[in-house]
């Protein structure tokens, strides 16, 4: 399902350290400077219950979390996020920028944890009542570059970030497969480009979407 509402829904996806948060911030300020109302949000999280679920699933110290449980926690957080935050903002006509969405679950739990990409997609489509981004910006990062970036300055890695490079390589392949499946809904960019260059490419792709009237993006 697509967004039959006046807002615009954009997801930033990619491996850990790809530059998602950096580019979401860049796009938010570019759009805000044009007078648009922008809601920046993230997953897991984005709601009070979602932030609690985020710390359950990402923090170390909760013992072993089996793969199905992990997938369902992410889906539960996303259900709250879609219904309480994203849909209402789209209905108000806002631009919603989310740092991660369904594709992250398909890649991390479906491919990374080997639960199967179709199964994970299905539970998430159910959880969100089919709410899909108008555009997904996929920042394609080499797992080694991602790890170097996120551990710069000795930052600690969370439960998923600290998985082996081979896990992150499977995730990268899964993201690229999702984009190849529906190229008209994706902008895939090499994450190693300079921040400003990426920001410009993203803005160029988003601009025409802002001009489209309600319903035409469906
Ligand atoms: N294009 C870029 N070139 C070089 N460094 C970058 C680039 N984009 C972001 N960085 C740096 O890499 C680090 C990770 O960036 P950022 O936090 O935006 O990634 P992320 O995808 O949101 O990561 P995470 O998955 O951990 O949330 C930051 O220190 C950021 O300044
Ligand atoms: Mg981030």
Coordinates of C-alpha atoms and ligand atoms in Angstrom, one line a residue:
X1 CA 0.0 0.0 0.0
X2 CA 1.2 3.5 -0.6
X3 CA 0.5 6.8 1.2
X4 CA -2.8 8.2 0.1
X5 CA -2.3 11.3 2.1
X6 CA -0.8 14.7 1.6
X7 CA 2.5 13.9 3.4
X8 CA 5.7 12.4 2.0
X9 CA 7.3 9.4 3.7
X10 CA 11.1 8.8 3.2
X11 CA 13.1 6.0 4.9
X12 CA 16.9 6.0 5.2
X13 CA 18.3 2.5 5.2
X14 CA 21.7 0.9 5.1
X15 CA 24.2 -0.8 7.3
X16 CA 25.5 0.5 10.6
X17 CA 27.6 3.6 10.2
X18 CA 26.4 4.1 6.6
X19 CA 25.6 7.8 7.3
X20 CA 21.8 7.5 7.6
X21 CA 21.5 9.8 10.6
X22 CA 23.8 12.3 8.9
X23 CA 21.8 12.4 5.7
X24 CA 18.5 12.5 7.4
X25 CA 19.6 15.6 9.3
X26 CA 21.0 17.1 6.1
X27 CA 17.7 16.5 4.2
X28 CA 15.6 17.7 7.2
X29 CA 17.4 21.1 7.3
X30 CA 17.3 21.5 3.5
X31 CA 13.5 20.9 3.5
X32 CA 12.9 23.0 6.6
X33 CA 14.7 25.9 5.1
X34 CA 12.1 25.8 2.3
X35 CA 9.4 26.1 4.9
X36 CA 8.3 22.5 4.9
X37 CA 7.2 20.8 8.1
X38 CA 9.6 17.8 8.7
X39 CA 9.3 15.1 11.3
X40 CA 12.6 13.2 11.9
X41 CA 12.2 9.9 13.7
X42 CA 14.0 6.6 14.1
X43 CA 13.6 2.9 14.6
X44 CA 13.5 1.0 16.7
X45 CA 12.0 3.7 18.9
X46 CA 10.1 6.9 18.0
X47 CA 7.5 6.3 20.7
X48 CA 7.8 5.9 24.5
X49 CA 7.1 2.1 24.2
X50 CA 9.3 1.9 21.1
X51 CA 12.2 3.4 23.0
X52 CA 11.8 0.8 25.8
X53 CA 11.7 -1.9 23.1
X54 CA 14.8 -0.4 21.5
X55 CA 16.8 -0.7 24.7
X56 CA 15.5 -4.3 25.2
X57 CA 16.7 -5.4 21.8
X58 CA 19.9 -3.4 21.3
X59 CA 21.5 -3.2 24.7
X60 CA 23.8 -5.9 25.9
X61 CA 22.8 -7.6 29.2
X62 CA 19.4 -9.1 28.5
X63 CA 20.9 -12.5 28.0
X64 CA 20.3 -14.4 24.8
X65 CA 17.5 -13.1 22.6
X66 CA 16.4 -15.7 20.1
X67 CA 15.9 -14.6 16.5
X68 CA 12.1 -14.8 16.4
X69 CA 11.8 -12.8 19.6
X70 CA 14.2 -10.2 18.2
X71 CA 12.2 -9.9 15.0
X72 CA 8.9 -9.5 16.9
X73 CA 10.3 -6.8 19.2
X74 CA 11.4 -4.8 16.2
X75 CA 8.0 -5.3 14.6
X76 CA 6.2 -4.3 17.8
X77 CA 8.2 -1.1 18.0
X78 CA 7.4 -0.4 14.3
X79 CA 3.7 -1.0 14.8
X80 CA 3.6 1.7 17.5
X81 CA 5.7 4.0 15.4
X82 CA 3.6 3.6 12.2
X83 CA 0.3 4.1 14.0
X84 CA 1.2 6.7 16.6
X85 CA 3.8 8.8 14.8
X86 CA 4.2 8.3 11.1
X87 CA 0.6 8.0 9.9
X88 CA -0.6 11.0 11.9
X89 CA 2.2 13.2 10.6
X90 CA 1.6 12.1 7.0
X91 CA -2.1 12.9 7.4
X92 CA -1.1 16.4 8.6
X93 CA 0.8 16.8 5.4
X94 CA 4.3 16.6 6.9
X95 CA 7.5 15.1 5.4
X96 CA 8.5 12.2 7.6
X97 CA 12.1 11.1 7.6
X98 CA 12.7 7.8 9.4
X99 CA 16.1 6.4 10.2
X100 CA 15.4 2.8 9.4
X101 CA 12.1 1.0 8.6
X102 CA 10.8 -2.3 7.4
X103 CA 13.8 -3.0 5.1
X104 CA 16.1 -3.1 8.1
X105 CA 14.1 -5.9 9.6
X106 CA 14.0 -7.8 6.3
X107 CA 17.8 -7.4 6.1
X108 CA 18.9 -7.9 9.7
X109 CA 16.4 -10.5 10.9
X110 CA 15.3 -12.0 7.5
X111 CA 18.8 -12.3 6.0
X112 CA 21.2 -11.7 8.9
X113 CA 19.5 -14.0 11.3
X114 CA 18.3 -16.3 8.6
X115 CA 14.5 -16.1 9.4
X116 CA 13.7 -15.6 5.8
X117 CA 13.1 -12.3 4.1
X118 CA 9.4 -13.1 3.1
X119 CA 8.4 -14.1 6.6
X120 CA 9.9 -11.0 8.1
X121 CA 8.4 -8.7 5.5
X122 CA 5.0 -10.3 6.1
X123 CA 5.0 -9.7 9.9
X124 CA 6.1 -6.1 9.3
X125 CA 3.5 -5.4 6.7
X126 CA 0.9 -6.7 9.1
X127 CA 2.4 -4.6 11.9
X128 CA 2.2 -1.4 9.9
X129 CA -1.1 -2.1 8.0
X130 CA 1.0 -1.9 4.9
X131 CA 2.4 1.6 5.3
X132 CA 5.3 1.9 2.8
X133 CA 7.7 4.7 2.2
X134 CA 7.3 6.8 -0.9
X135 CA 11.1 6.7 -1.3
X136 CA 13.8 4.7 0.4
X137 CA 17.3 6.1 0.4
X138 CA 19.7 3.2 0.7
X139 CA 23.3 4.1 1.7
X140 CA 25.3 1.2 0.5
X141 CA 28.3 0.8 2.9
X142 CA 31.2 -1.6 2.9
X143 CA 30.8 -3.4 6.3
X144 CA 34.4 -2.6 7.2
X145 CA 34.0 1.1 6.5
X146 CA 30.8 1.1 8.5
X147 CA 32.6 -0.5 11.5
X148 CA 35.5 1.9 11.3
X149 CA 33.1 4.9 11.3
X150 CA 31.0 3.7 14.1
X151 CA 33.8 2.7 16.4
X152 CA 35.8 5.9 15.7
X153 CA 36.5 7.6 19.1
X154 CA 36.0 4.2 20.8
X155 CA 32.2 4.3 20.7
X156 CA 30.8 1.1 22.0
X157 CA 28.9 -1.2 19.6
X158 CA 25.3 -2.4 20.3
X159 CA 24.1 -6.0 20.1
X160 CA 23.6 -6.0 16.4
X161 CA 26.6 -3.8 15.5
X162 CA 29.0 -6.1 17.3
X163 CA 28.0 -9.0 15.0
X164 CA 30.7 -10.4 12.7
X165 CA 31.6 -8.7 9.3
X166 CA 30.0 -11.7 7.6
X167 CA 26.6 -10.9 9.2
X168 CA 26.9 -7.3 8.0
X169 CA 27.9 -8.5 4.5
X170 CA 24.7 -10.6 4.3
X171 CA 22.7 -7.5 5.3
X172 CA 24.3 -5.4 2.6
X173 CA 23.4 -8.0 0.0
X174 CA 19.8 -8.1 1.3
X175 CA 19.4 -4.3 1.2
X176 CA 20.6 -4.2 -2.4
X177 CA 18.2 -7.0 -3.4
X178 CA 15.3 -5.1 -2.0
X179 CA 16.3 -2.0 -4.0
X180 CA 16.7 -4.1 -7.1
X181 CA 13.2 -5.4 -6.7
X182 CA 11.5 -2.0 -6.8
X183 CA 14.0 0.4 -8.3
X184 CA 11.4 3.2 -8.8
X185 CA 11.0 3.4 -5.0
X186 CA 14.7 3.5 -4.1
X187 CA 17.7 5.8 -4.4
X188 CA 20.9 3.7 -3.9
X189 CA 24.0 5.7 -3.2
X190 CA 27.6 4.6 -2.3
X191 CA 28.1 5.6 1.3
X192 CA 31.7 6.5 0.8
X193 CA 30.9 9.7 -1.1
X194 CA 31.4 13.0 0.7
X195 CA 28.5 14.1 3.0
X196 CA 27.7 17.1 0.8
X197 CA 27.6 15.2 -2.4
X198 CA 25.3 12.6 -1.0
X199 CA 23.0 15.3 0.4
X200 CA 22.8 17.0 -3.0
X201 CA 21.9 13.7 -4.8
X202 CA 19.2 13.0 -2.2
X203 CA 17.7 16.5 -2.5
X204 CA 17.6 16.2 -6.3
X205 CA 15.7 12.9 -6.0
X206 CA 13.3 14.2 -3.4
X207 CA 12.5 17.6 -5.0
X208 CA 10.2 16.2 -7.7
X209 CA 8.2 14.2 -5.1
X210 CA 7.4 17.4 -3.2
X211 CA 5.8 18.8 -6.3
X212 CA 3.4 15.9 -6.8
X213 CA -0.2 16.5 -5.7
X214 CA -2.0 14.2 -3.2
X215 CA -2.5 10.6 -4.5
X216 CA -0.3 10.9 -7.6
X217 CA 2.6 9.1 -5.8
X218 CA 0.4 6.1 -5.2
Ligands
LIG1 N1 29.7 10.4 3.7 C1 30.5 10.3 4.8 N2 31.8 10.3 4.7 C2 32.6 10.1 5.8 N3 32.1 10.0 7.1 C3 30.8 10.0 7.2 C4 29.9 10.2 6.1 N4 28.6 10.2 6.6 C5 28.7 10.0 7.9 N5 30.0 10.0 8.3 C6 30.5 9.8 9.7 O1 30.3 8.4 10.0 C7 29.8 8.2 11.3 C8 28.5 7.4 11.2 O2 27.5 8.3 10.5 P1 26.0 8.2 11.0 O3 25.8 8.2 12.4 O4 25.3 9.2 10.2 O5 25.6 6.7 10.4 P2 24.4 5.9 10.7 O6 24.1 5.1 9.4 O7 23.3 6.7 11.2 O8 24.9 4.9 11.8 P3 24.1 3.9 12.8 O9 23.6 2.8 12.0 O10 25.2 3.6 13.8 O11 23.0 4.8 13.4 C9 29.7 9.6 11.9 O12 30.9 9.8 12.6 C10 29.6 10.5 10.7 O13 30.1 11.8 11.0
LIG2 MG1 22.2 6.5 13.0

